[in-house]
PDB file of C-alpha atoms in Angstrom:
ATOM      1  CA  MET A  10     156.313 267.578 357.096  1.00 39.00           C
ATOM      2  CA  LEU A  11     158.011 264.513 355.556  1.00 37.00           C
ATOM      3  CA  ASN A  12     161.213 265.150 357.487  1.00 43.00           C
ATOM      4  CA  ARG A  13     159.241 265.601 360.719  1.00 42.00           C
ATOM      5  CA  ARG A  14     157.444 262.283 360.108  1.00 39.00           C
ATOM      6  CA  HIS A  15     160.754 260.518 359.493  1.00 42.00           C
ATOM      7  CA  ALA A  16     162.157 262.035 362.667  1.00 43.00           C
ATOM      8  CA  THR A  17     159.161 260.787 364.661  1.00 41.00           C
ATOM      9  CA  LEU A  18     159.554 257.260 363.293  1.00 41.00           C
ATOM     10  CA  GLY A  19     163.279 257.380 364.043  1.00 44.00           C
ATOM     11  CA  LEU A  20     162.571 258.392 367.634  1.00 41.00           C
ATOM     12  CA  LEU A  21     160.082 255.543 368.036  1.00 43.00           C
ATOM     13  CA  ALA A  22     162.644 253.089 366.709  1.00 43.00           C
ATOM     14  CA  THR A  23     165.309 254.473 369.041  1.00 42.00           C
ATOM     15  CA  LEU A  24     162.982 253.997 371.994  1.00 43.00           C
ATOM     16  CA  GLY A  25     162.186 250.422 370.928  1.00 45.00           C
ATOM     17  CA  LEU A  26     158.596 251.332 370.082  1.00 44.00           C
ATOM     18  CA  ARG A  27     156.572 250.563 366.969  1.00 43.00           C
ATOM     19  CA  PRO A  28     154.251 253.048 365.267  1.00 40.00           C
ATOM     20  CA  ALA A  29     150.563 252.302 365.678  1.00 41.00           C
ATOM     21  CA  PHE A  30     150.014 251.628 361.977  1.00 39.00           C
ATOM     22  CA  ALA A  31     152.622 248.807 362.078  1.00 45.00           C
ATOM     23  CA  GLN A  32     150.834 247.154 364.969  1.00 47.00           C
ATOM     24  CA  SER A  33     147.384 247.507 363.430  1.00 60.00           C
ATOM     25  CA  SER A  34     148.589 245.927 360.154  1.00 87.00           C
ATOM     26  CA  PHE A  35     149.749 242.697 361.838  1.00 95.00           C
ATOM     27  CA  PRO A  36     150.412 240.156 360.406  1.00 95.00           C
ATOM     28  CA  GLY A  37     151.139 242.262 357.327  1.00 93.00           C
ATOM     29  CA  GLY A  38     150.906 239.350 354.910  1.00 94.00           C
ATOM     30  CA  ARG A  39     153.911 237.606 356.450  1.00 96.00           C
ATOM     31  CA  PRO A  40     153.900 233.910 357.437  1.00 97.00           C
ATOM     32  CA  ILE A  41     153.678 233.055 361.135  1.00 98.00           C
ATOM     33  CA  ARG A  42     155.733 230.206 362.565  1.00 98.00           C
ATOM     34  CA  ILE A  43     154.478 227.919 365.325  1.00 98.00           C
ATOM     35  CA  ILE A  44     157.379 226.179 367.063  1.00 98.00           C
ATOM     36  CA  VAL A  45     156.409 222.796 368.526  1.00 97.00           C
ATOM     37  CA  PRO A  46     158.709 221.432 371.272  1.00 94.00           C
ATOM     38  CA  PHE A  47     158.167 217.820 370.176  1.00 91.00           C
ATOM     39  CA  ALA A  48     158.773 215.629 367.141  1.00 89.00           C
ATOM     40  CA  ALA A  49     156.320 215.505 364.249  1.00 91.00           C
ATOM     41  CA  GLY A  50     153.428 213.084 364.595  1.00 87.00           C
ATOM     42  CA  GLY A  51     152.860 213.411 368.342  1.00 84.00           C
ATOM     43  CA  SER A  52     149.703 214.768 369.917  1.00 86.00           C
ATOM     44  CA  SER A  53     151.080 218.300 370.375  1.00 91.00           C
ATOM     45  CA  ASP A  54     152.189 218.374 366.744  1.00 93.00           C
ATOM     46  CA  VAL A  55     148.746 217.240 365.559  1.00 93.00           C
ATOM     47  CA  MET A  56     147.001 219.871 367.710  1.00 95.00           C
ATOM     48  CA  ALA A  57     149.368 222.625 366.584  1.00 97.00           C
ATOM     49  CA  ARG A  58     148.802 221.788 362.927  1.00 97.00           C
ATOM     50  CA  GLY A  59     145.042 221.833 363.439  1.00 97.00           C
ATOM     51  CA  LEU A  60     145.180 225.227 365.114  1.00 98.00           C
ATOM     52  CA  GLY A  61     147.608 226.570 362.528  1.00 98.00           C
ATOM     53  CA  LYS A  62     145.310 225.601 359.677  1.00 98.00           C
ATOM     54  CA  GLN A  63     142.334 227.239 361.349  1.00 98.00           C
ATOM     55  CA  LEU A  64     144.241 230.452 362.089  1.00 98.00           C
ATOM     56  CA  SER A  65     145.603 230.520 358.543  1.00 98.00           C
ATOM     57  CA  ASP A  66     142.051 230.334 357.190  1.00 97.00           C
ATOM     58  CA  GLN A  67     140.969 233.149 359.496  1.00 97.00           C
ATOM     59  CA  MET A  68     143.943 235.499 359.101  1.00 97.00           C
ATOM     60  CA  GLY A  69     144.819 234.870 355.469  1.00 96.00           C
ATOM     61  CA  VAL A  70     148.513 234.121 356.023  1.00 97.00           C
ATOM     62  CA  PRO A  71     150.413 230.807 356.180  1.00 98.00           C
ATOM     63  CA  PHE A  72     151.038 229.290 359.603  1.00 98.00           C
ATOM     64  CA  VAL A  73     154.176 227.161 359.338  1.00 98.00           C
ATOM     65  CA  ILE A  74     154.750 224.393 361.891  1.00 98.00           C
ATOM     66  CA  GLU A  75     158.358 223.781 362.937  1.00 97.00           C
ATOM     67  CA  ASN A  76     159.300 220.905 365.257  1.00 96.00           C
ATOM     68  CA  ARG A  77     162.151 221.654 367.660  1.00 95.00           C
ATOM     69  CA  PRO A  78     162.331 218.892 370.295  1.00 92.00           C
ATOM     70  CA  GLY A  79     164.949 218.754 373.024  1.00 88.00           C
ATOM     71  CA  ALA A  80     165.870 219.801 376.576  1.00 84.00           C
ATOM     72  CA  GLY A  81     162.353 219.429 377.972  1.00 81.00           C
ATOM     73  CA  GLY A  82     161.079 222.093 375.604  1.00 90.00           C
ATOM     74  CA  GLY A  83     164.102 224.320 376.175  1.00 92.00           C
ATOM     75  CA  VAL A  84     165.231 224.231 372.536  1.00 94.00           C
ATOM     76  CA  ALA A  85     161.859 225.443 371.262  1.00 96.00           C
ATOM     77  CA  MET A  86     161.423 228.002 374.043  1.00 97.00           C
ATOM     78  CA  GLU A  87     164.841 229.494 373.352  1.00 97.00           C
ATOM     79  CA  GLN A  88     164.106 229.792 369.630  1.00 97.00           C
ATOM     80  CA  VAL A  89     160.898 231.715 370.342  1.00 98.00           C
ATOM     81  CA  ALA A  90     162.428 233.851 373.095  1.00 97.00           C
ATOM     82  CA  ARG A  91     165.306 234.909 370.806  1.00 97.00           C
ATOM     83  CA  ALA A  92     163.055 235.640 367.816  1.00 98.00           C
ATOM     84  CA  PRO A  93     162.016 239.221 366.939  1.00 97.00           C
ATOM     85  CA  ALA A  94     159.252 240.356 369.296  1.00 97.00           C
ATOM     86  CA  ASP A  95     156.729 240.928 366.533  1.00 97.00           C
ATOM     87  CA  GLY A  96     154.254 238.039 366.920  1.00 98.00           C
ATOM     88  CA  HIS A  97     155.491 236.127 363.876  1.00 98.00           C
ATOM     89  CA  THR A  98     157.149 233.355 365.925  1.00 98.00           C
ATOM     90  CA  LEU A  99     154.927 231.470 368.375  1.00 98.00           C
ATOM     91  CA  LEU A 100     155.496 228.618 370.796  1.00 98.00           C
ATOM     92  CA  TYR A 101     152.965 225.810 371.040  1.00 98.00           C
ATOM     93  CA  GLY A 102     153.633 225.334 374.745  1.00 97.00           C
ATOM     94  CA  THR A 103     152.314 222.584 376.991  1.00 95.00           C
ATOM     95  CA  ILE A 104     151.810 221.835 380.649  1.00 94.00           C
ATOM     96  CA  GLY A 105     155.124 219.970 380.453  1.00 92.00           C
ATOM     97  CA  THR A 106     157.182 222.692 378.809  1.00 93.00           C
ATOM     98  CA  ASN A 107     155.744 225.797 380.472  1.00 95.00           C
ATOM     99  CA  ALA A 108     154.518 224.612 383.876  1.00 94.00           C
ATOM    100  CA  VAL A 109     156.660 221.593 384.776  1.00 93.00           C
ATOM    101  CA  ALA A 110     159.977 222.235 382.984  1.00 92.00           C
ATOM    102  CA  PRO A 111     160.662 225.566 384.765  1.00 92.00           C
ATOM    103  CA  VAL A 112     160.475 223.821 388.162  1.00 90.00           C
ATOM    104  CA  LEU A 113     161.950 220.495 387.024  1.00 90.00           C
ATOM    105  CA  PHE A 114     165.054 221.504 385.069  1.00 88.00           C
ATOM    106  CA  LYS A 115     167.805 223.383 386.846  1.00 84.00           C
ATOM    107  CA  ASN A 116     169.383 224.818 383.702  1.00 84.00           C
ATOM    108  CA  LEU A 117     166.807 225.739 381.088  1.00 88.00           C
ATOM    109  CA  PRO A 118     168.328 227.989 378.399  1.00 89.00           C
ATOM    110  CA  VAL A 119     165.614 230.619 379.022  1.00 92.00           C
ATOM    111  CA  ASP A 120     163.378 231.746 381.852  1.00 93.00           C
ATOM    112  CA  PRO A 121     159.858 231.166 380.456  1.00 93.00           C
ATOM    113  CA  ALA A 122     158.298 233.575 382.953  1.00 92.00           C
ATOM    114  CA  LYS A 123     160.539 236.433 381.781  1.00 95.00           C
ATOM    115  CA  ASP A 124     161.368 235.559 378.193  1.00 97.00           C
ATOM    116  CA  LEU A 125     157.977 234.408 376.920  1.00 98.00           C
ATOM    117  CA  ALA A 126     154.673 236.282 376.789  1.00 98.00           C
ATOM    118  CA  PRO A 127     151.472 234.246 377.294  1.00 98.00           C
ATOM    119  CA  VAL A 128     148.961 234.701 374.488  1.00 98.00           C
ATOM    120  CA  SER A 129     146.122 232.217 375.010  1.00 98.00           C
ATOM    121  CA  LEU A 130     145.166 228.780 376.180  1.00 98.00           C
ATOM    122  CA  ALA A 131     144.675 226.529 373.124  1.00 98.00           C
ATOM    123  CA  ALA A 132     143.401 223.119 374.237  1.00 96.00           C
ATOM    124  CA  LEU A 133     142.579 220.934 377.235  1.00 93.00           C
ATOM    125  CA  ASN A 134     143.534 217.269 377.131  1.00 89.00           C
ATOM    126  CA  PRO A 135     142.515 215.308 380.257  1.00 89.00           C
ATOM    127  CA  SER A 136     144.172 212.075 381.293  1.00 92.00           C
ATOM    128  CA  VAL A 137     142.692 208.793 382.435  1.00 95.00           C
ATOM    129  CA  LEU A 138     143.725 206.414 385.192  1.00 97.00           C
ATOM    130  CA  VAL A 139     143.861 202.913 383.687  1.00 97.00           C
ATOM    131  CA  VAL A 140     144.559 199.666 385.535  1.00 97.00           C
ATOM    132  CA  HIS A 141     145.470 196.215 384.281  1.00 97.00           C
ATOM    133  CA  SER A 142     142.472 193.898 384.118  1.00 96.00           C
ATOM    134  CA  SER A 143     144.087 191.487 386.586  1.00 96.00           C
ATOM    135  CA  LEU A 144     143.851 194.087 389.342  1.00 96.00           C
ATOM    136  CA  PRO A 145     140.693 193.445 391.435  1.00 96.00           C
ATOM    137  CA  VAL A 146     139.409 197.028 391.316  1.00 96.00           C
ATOM    138  CA  ASN A 147     136.587 198.632 389.353  1.00 95.00           C
ATOM    139  CA  SER A 148     136.525 202.146 390.768  1.00 96.00           C
ATOM    140  CA  LEU A 149     138.772 204.778 392.276  1.00 97.00           C
ATOM    141  CA  ARG A 150     137.518 203.922 395.761  1.00 96.00           C
ATOM    142  CA  ASP A 151     138.359 200.258 395.091  1.00 97.00           C
ATOM    143  CA  LEU A 152     141.861 201.205 394.009  1.00 97.00           C
ATOM    144  CA  ILE A 153     142.503 203.409 397.028  1.00 97.00           C
ATOM    145  CA  ALA A 154     141.233 200.719 399.392  1.00 97.00           C
ATOM    146  CA  TYR A 155     143.355 198.065 397.664  1.00 97.00           C
ATOM    147  CA  ALA A 156     146.473 200.264 397.756  1.00 97.00           C
ATOM    148  CA  LYS A 157     145.997 201.025 401.445  1.00 97.00           C
ATOM    149  CA  ALA A 158     145.609 197.314 402.195  1.00 97.00           C
ATOM    150  CA  ASN A 159     148.726 196.548 400.124  1.00 96.00           C
ATOM    151  CA  PRO A 160     151.152 199.443 400.688  1.00 95.00           C
ATOM    152  CA  GLY A 161     154.078 199.518 398.273  1.00 94.00           C
ATOM    153  CA  LYS A 162     152.864 196.482 396.320  1.00 95.00           C
ATOM    154  CA  LEU A 163     151.347 198.307 393.364  1.00 96.00           C
ATOM    155  CA  ASN A 164     153.632 199.482 390.547  1.00 97.00           C
ATOM    156  CA  TYR A 165     152.690 202.367 388.313  1.00 97.00           C
ATOM    157  CA  ALA A 166     154.192 203.216 384.935  1.00 96.00           C
ATOM    158  CA  SER A 167     155.086 206.645 383.576  1.00 93.00           C
ATOM    159  CA  ALA A 168     156.636 208.127 380.459  1.00 89.00           C
ATOM    160  CA  GLY A 169     159.699 209.031 382.535  1.00 89.00           C
ATOM    161  CA  ASN A 170     160.860 210.967 385.573  1.00 88.00           C
ATOM    162  CA  GLY A 171     159.248 214.378 385.615  1.00 88.00           C
ATOM    163  CA  SER A 172     156.650 213.526 382.972  1.00 89.00           C
ATOM    164  CA  ILE A 173     153.042 214.463 383.621  1.00 91.00           C
ATOM    165  CA  SER A 174     152.150 210.777 383.934  1.00 92.00           C
ATOM    166  CA  HIS A 175     154.734 210.565 386.733  1.00 94.00           C
ATOM    167  CA  LEU A 176     153.857 213.766 388.561  1.00 94.00           C
ATOM    168  CA  ALA A 177     150.099 213.270 388.211  1.00 95.00           C
ATOM    169  CA  THR A 178     150.346 209.847 389.841  1.00 96.00           C
ATOM    170  CA  GLU A 179     152.516 211.264 392.623  1.00 95.00           C
ATOM    171  CA  LEU A 180     149.804 213.864 393.170  1.00 94.00           C
ATOM    172  CA  LEU A 181     147.266 211.031 393.294  1.00 95.00           C
ATOM    173  CA  LYS A 182     149.385 209.222 395.897  1.00 95.00           C
ATOM    174  CA  SER A 183     149.557 212.265 398.160  1.00 93.00           C
ATOM    175  CA  SER A 184     145.891 213.188 397.642  1.00 93.00           C
ATOM    176  CA  ALA A 185     144.685 209.668 398.458  1.00 95.00           C
ATOM    177  CA  GLY A 186     147.306 208.842 401.096  1.00 95.00           C
ATOM    178  CA  ILE A 187     148.524 205.699 399.326  1.00 96.00           C
ATOM    179  CA  ASP A 188     151.941 204.209 398.570  1.00 96.00           C
ATOM    180  CA  MET A 189     152.842 202.870 395.108  1.00 97.00           C
ATOM    181  CA  VAL A 190     156.159 202.199 393.381  1.00 97.00           C
ATOM    182  CA  HIS A 191     157.136 204.307 390.367  1.00 96.00           C
ATOM    183  CA  VAL A 192     158.462 202.496 387.268  1.00 96.00           C
ATOM    184  CA  PRO A 193     159.704 205.124 384.772  1.00 94.00           C
ATOM    185  CA  TYR A 194     159.993 204.336 381.051  1.00 92.00           C
ATOM    186  CA  LYS A 195     161.553 206.123 378.118  1.00 84.00           C
ATOM    187  CA  GLY A 196     158.270 207.319 376.707  1.00 84.00           C
ATOM    188  CA  GLY A 197     154.584 206.562 376.927  1.00 85.00           C
ATOM    189  CA  GLY A 198     154.687 203.841 374.280  1.00 87.00           C
ATOM    190  CA  ALA A 199     157.017 201.612 376.300  1.00 91.00           C
ATOM    191  CA  ALA A 200     155.011 202.263 379.467  1.00 93.00           C
ATOM    192  CA  SER A 201     151.743 201.342 377.744  1.00 93.00           C
ATOM    193  CA  ALA A 202     153.244 198.135 376.360  1.00 94.00           C
ATOM    194  CA  ASP A 203     154.305 196.956 379.815  1.00 95.00           C
ATOM    195  CA  LEU A 204     150.904 197.858 381.237  1.00 96.00           C
ATOM    196  CA  LEU A 205     149.205 195.746 378.568  1.00 96.00           C
ATOM    197  CA  ALA A 206     151.594 192.898 379.372  1.00 96.00           C
ATOM    198  CA  GLY A 207     150.683 193.112 383.059  1.00 96.00           C
ATOM    199  CA  ASN A 208     154.224 194.011 384.137  1.00 96.00           C
ATOM    200  CA  VAL A 209     152.892 197.105 385.903  1.00 97.00           C
ATOM    201  CA  SER A 210     149.520 197.635 387.551  1.00 97.00           C
ATOM    202  CA  LEU A 211     148.400 201.051 386.390  1.00 97.00           C
ATOM    203  CA  MET A 212     149.242 204.386 384.828  1.00 97.00           C
ATOM    204  CA  ILE A 213     147.776 207.800 384.105  1.00 96.00           C
ATOM    205  CA  GLU A 214     147.729 208.423 380.359  1.00 92.00           C
ATOM    206  CA  THR A 215     146.195 210.987 378.000  1.00 87.00           C
ATOM    207  CA  ILE A 216     142.572 210.193 377.274  1.00 88.00           C
ATOM    208  CA  THR A 217     143.189 209.461 373.592  1.00 83.00           C
ATOM    209  CA  ASN A 218     145.893 206.877 374.290  1.00 86.00           C
ATOM    210  CA  ALA A 219     144.117 205.523 377.370  1.00 91.00           C
ATOM    211  CA  MET A 220     140.881 204.737 375.557  1.00 88.00           C
ATOM    212  CA  THR A 221     142.873 203.010 372.815  1.00 89.00           C
ATOM    213  CA  LEU A 222     144.370 200.780 375.511  1.00 93.00           C
ATOM    214  CA  VAL A 223     140.926 200.109 376.973  1.00 94.00           C
ATOM    215  CA  LYS A 224     139.722 198.803 373.606  1.00 94.00           C
ATOM    216  CA  THR A 225     142.215 195.925 373.884  1.00 96.00           C
ATOM    217  CA  GLY A 226     140.261 194.576 376.856  1.00 96.00           C
ATOM    218  CA  LYS A 227     143.473 194.242 378.841  1.00 97.00           C
ATOM    219  CA  VAL A 228     143.006 197.391 380.930  1.00 97.00           C
ATOM    220  CA  ARG A 229     140.127 199.197 382.592  1.00 97.00           C
ATOM    221  CA  ALA A 230     139.518 202.935 382.766  1.00 97.00           C
ATOM    222  CA  ILE A 231     138.893 204.105 386.329  1.00 96.00           C
ATOM    223  CA  ALA A 232     138.599 207.899 386.282  1.00 97.00           C
ATOM    224  CA  ASN A 233     139.111 211.009 384.172  1.00 95.00           C
ATOM    225  CA  SER A 234     141.575 213.530 385.634  1.00 94.00           C
ATOM    226  CA  GLY A 235     139.929 216.581 384.084  1.00 91.00           C
ATOM    227  CA  SER A 236     137.645 219.139 385.666  1.00 89.00           C
ATOM    228  CA  LYS A 237     134.660 217.718 383.775  1.00 90.00           C
ATOM    229  CA  ARG A 238     133.678 214.590 381.880  1.00 91.00           C
ATOM    230  CA  SER A 239     135.037 214.195 378.381  1.00 90.00           C
ATOM    231  CA  PRO A 240     132.912 213.689 375.258  1.00 86.00           C
ATOM    232  CA  SER A 241     135.446 210.979 374.346  1.00 84.00           C
ATOM    233  CA  ALA A 242     134.398 208.968 377.407  1.00 90.00           C
ATOM    234  CA  PRO A 243     131.141 210.470 378.723  1.00 92.00           C
ATOM    235  CA  ASP A 244     130.413 207.565 381.075  1.00 94.00           C
ATOM    236  CA  LEU A 245     133.787 207.817 382.820  1.00 95.00           C
ATOM    237  CA  PRO A 246     133.604 209.827 386.069  1.00 96.00           C
ATOM    238  CA  THR A 247     136.092 212.504 387.006  1.00 96.00           C
ATOM    239  CA  PHE A 248     138.326 211.966 390.016  1.00 96.00           C
ATOM    240  CA  ALA A 249     136.173 214.510 391.854  1.00 94.00           C
ATOM    241  CA  GLU A 250     133.025 212.517 391.122  1.00 95.00           C
ATOM    242  CA  ALA A 251     134.803 209.284 392.039  1.00 95.00           C
ATOM    243  CA  GLY A 252     135.841 210.449 395.501  1.00 92.00           C
ATOM    244  CA  LEU A 253     138.845 212.823 395.269  1.00 95.00           C
ATOM    245  CA  PRO A 254     137.351 216.315 394.903  1.00 90.00           C
ATOM    246  CA  SER A 255     140.713 218.115 395.056  1.00 87.00           C
ATOM    247  CA  PHE A 256     142.349 216.081 392.275  1.00 93.00           C
ATOM    248  CA  VAL A 257     142.225 217.807 388.889  1.00 92.00           C
ATOM    249  CA  VAL A 258     144.863 217.384 386.202  1.00 92.00           C
ATOM    250  CA  ASP A 259     144.009 218.923 382.863  1.00 88.00           C
ATOM    251  CA  SER A 260     146.909 218.574 380.466  1.00 90.00           C
ATOM    252  CA  TRP A 261     146.855 221.759 378.423  1.00 95.00           C
ATOM    253  CA  THR A 262     148.484 223.511 375.525  1.00 97.00           C
ATOM    254  CA  GLY A 263     148.742 227.200 374.806  1.00 98.00           C
ATOM    255  CA  ILE A 264     150.375 229.835 372.660  1.00 98.00           C
ATOM    256  CA  PHE A 265     153.303 231.979 373.806  1.00 98.00           C
ATOM    257  CA  THR A 266     155.465 234.504 371.972  1.00 98.00           C
ATOM    258  CA  ALA A 267     158.588 236.516 372.707  1.00 98.00           C
ATOM    259  CA  SER A 268     158.468 238.948 375.605  1.00 98.00           C
ATOM    260  CA  GLY A 269     158.285 242.525 374.426  1.00 97.00           C
ATOM    261  CA  THR A 270     155.818 241.758 371.651  1.00 98.00           C
ATOM    262  CA  PRO A 271     153.422 244.736 371.385  1.00 97.00           C
ATOM    263  CA  THR A 272     150.209 244.294 373.338  1.00 97.00           C
ATOM    264  CA  PRO A 273     147.948 244.921 370.296  1.00 97.00           C
ATOM    265  CA  VAL A 274     149.676 242.048 368.469  1.00 98.00           C
ATOM    266  CA  ILE A 275     149.234 239.681 371.411  1.00 98.00           C
ATOM    267  CA  GLU A 276     145.602 240.712 371.772  1.00 98.00           C
ATOM    268  CA  ARG A 277     144.987 240.138 368.042  1.00 97.00           C
ATOM    269  CA  LEU A 278     146.458 236.638 368.266  1.00 98.00           C
ATOM    270  CA  SER A 279     144.438 235.893 371.398  1.00 98.00           C
ATOM    271  CA  SER A 280     141.202 237.052 369.789  1.00 98.00           C
ATOM    272  CA  GLU A 281     141.871 234.896 366.712  1.00 98.00           C
ATOM    273  CA  ILE A 282     142.437 231.830 368.915  1.00 98.00           C
ATOM    274  CA  ALA A 283     139.181 232.609 370.739  1.00 98.00           C
ATOM    275  CA  LYS A 284     137.430 232.814 367.368  1.00 98.00           C
ATOM    276  CA  ALA A 285     138.975 229.488 366.341  1.00 98.00           C
ATOM    277  CA  SER A 286     137.810 227.820 369.553  1.00 97.00           C
ATOM    278  CA  ARG A 287     134.205 228.688 368.636  1.00 97.00           C
ATOM    279  CA  GLU A 288     134.463 227.334 365.083  1.00 97.00           C
ATOM    280  CA  PRO A 289     132.373 224.119 364.935  1.00 97.00           C
ATOM    281  CA  ALA A 290     134.539 222.298 362.386  1.00 97.00           C
ATOM    282  CA  TYR A 291     137.745 223.033 364.279  1.00 97.00           C
ATOM    283  CA  ARG A 292     136.172 222.096 367.620  1.00 96.00           C
ATOM    284  CA  GLN A 293     135.029 218.800 366.126  1.00 95.00           C
ATOM    285  CA  SER A 294     138.478 218.063 364.714  1.00 95.00           C
ATOM    286  CA  MET A 295     139.941 218.507 368.203  1.00 94.00           C
ATOM    287  CA  SER A 296     137.165 216.451 369.793  1.00 92.00           C
ATOM    288  CA  ASN A 297     137.946 213.644 367.358  1.00 89.00           C
ATOM    289  CA  ILE A 298     141.340 213.231 369.028  1.00 87.00           C
ATOM    290  CA  GLY A 299     139.962 213.576 372.562  1.00 86.00           C
ATOM    291  CA  VAL A 300     140.884 217.239 372.977  1.00 91.00           C
ATOM    292  CA  GLU A 301     138.739 220.250 373.858  1.00 93.00           C
ATOM    293  CA  ALA A 302     139.479 223.446 371.961  1.00 96.00           C
ATOM    294  CA  ALA A 303     139.954 226.304 374.436  1.00 96.00           C
ATOM    295  CA  SER A 304     140.989 229.945 374.668  1.00 98.00           C
ATOM    296  CA  SER A 305     141.636 232.693 377.207  1.00 98.00           C
ATOM    297  CA  SER A 306     142.731 236.290 377.406  1.00 98.00           C
ATOM    298  CA  PRO A 307     146.501 236.901 377.762  1.00 98.00           C
ATOM    299  CA  SER A 308     146.092 237.946 381.398  1.00 98.00           C
ATOM    300  CA  GLU A 309     143.914 234.942 382.226  1.00 98.00           C
ATOM    301  CA  PHE A 310     146.465 232.645 380.619  1.00 98.00           C
ATOM    302  CA  ALA A 311     149.352 234.293 382.509  1.00 98.00           C
ATOM    303  CA  ASN A 312     147.565 233.768 385.824  1.00 97.00           C
ATOM    304  CA  PHE A 313     146.731 230.182 384.872  1.00 97.00           C
ATOM    305  CA  VAL A 314     150.343 229.350 383.989  1.00 97.00           C
ATOM    306  CA  ARG A 315     151.617 230.845 387.256  1.00 96.00           C
ATOM    307  CA  ALA A 316     149.133 228.741 389.234  1.00 95.00           C
ATOM    308  CA  GLU A 317     150.133 225.614 387.306  1.00 95.00           C
ATOM    309  CA  GLN A 318     153.836 226.227 387.959  1.00 94.00           C
ATOM    310  CA  ALA A 319     153.155 226.635 391.670  1.00 94.00           C
ATOM    311  CA  LYS A 320     151.042 223.457 391.736  1.00 93.00           C
ATOM    312  CA  TRP A 321     153.598 221.275 389.987  1.00 93.00           C
ATOM    313  CA  GLY A 322     156.495 222.915 391.783  1.00 92.00           C
ATOM    314  CA  LYS A 323     155.138 221.491 395.034  1.00 92.00           C
ATOM    315  CA  VAL A 324     154.872 218.017 393.507  1.00 92.00           C
ATOM    316  CA  VAL A 325     158.399 218.190 392.083  1.00 90.00           C
ATOM    317  CA  GLN A 326     159.739 219.327 395.440  1.00 89.00           C
ATOM    318  CA  ALA A 327     157.886 216.553 397.277  1.00 87.00           C
ATOM    319  CA  THR A 328     159.269 213.878 394.952  1.00 84.00           C
ATOM    320  CA  GLY A 329     162.798 215.299 394.949  1.00 79.00           C
ATOM    321  CA  THR A 330     162.827 215.126 391.158  1.00 77.00           C
ATOM    322  CA  ARG A 331     165.158 217.723 389.661  1.00 71.00           C
ATOM    323  CA  ILE A 332     167.076 217.369 386.409  1.00 69.00           C
ATOM    324  CA  GLU A 333     170.427 219.025 385.730  1.00 59.00           C
TER     325      GLU A 333
END
């Protein structure tokens, strides 16, 4: 009987399969790594650490955060894609790395659609359109009317070519039928500084950073890009409420792992993230930084990512922005 059992396990290994008891014992007491495609201290890093702590409390194993910036997320994606397909190495992916980068960069080291398996949505982080206080507009309709009366005279800042702040504003331009000049910066900090100085007229920035800018009194918040109002700025209307019903840009983050990871492992991770998203203390910690904790099934997340890639692929194509 022992020899027969060993033979069965050997056959499973030869076929690239894992016995059911190995899957059901995940994570087996082993630490789980979350690879973040950005440097420590940024918003994605903060969100990943918050989720990792919550999952560690739930699952009883350490969740170790590793920062691997570079190549538009390509460095982190490659590390996860090349890791053993056992659910112990996860990617904290974003709208930028997993929806925009595949259509923006011509030579990513991996194909996210083939090499990474979607696990679950993790958080929604809407952006806000902010304008310098010298601009004579107080609403989205005011801004659109002003831009149409002054084509090409408004400058908008972004964190760089191909960034969400760039592509979201290009989507705004096409949705509203207005013409504005793009001024790319090397990061959101430099863009925000020039907006505060009045060197550019407006920008679309994450809600956390945008509301910090608003507190200076030098800029005004016009509209929230998300699908619903944010608890961080409950009086700020969405773009849909303000007159552009088709404009929705929810910056998002989510968990991916290596393709080929057993389905029961992916489903376990997804269910734990869903449990975390319902935990009041964790939800509040995300809300404190302007983020909404979220979750989804693996299939829902896969469909969502495909739709996001198609959406931003059209914007990238329209702007002619491709990076070697």
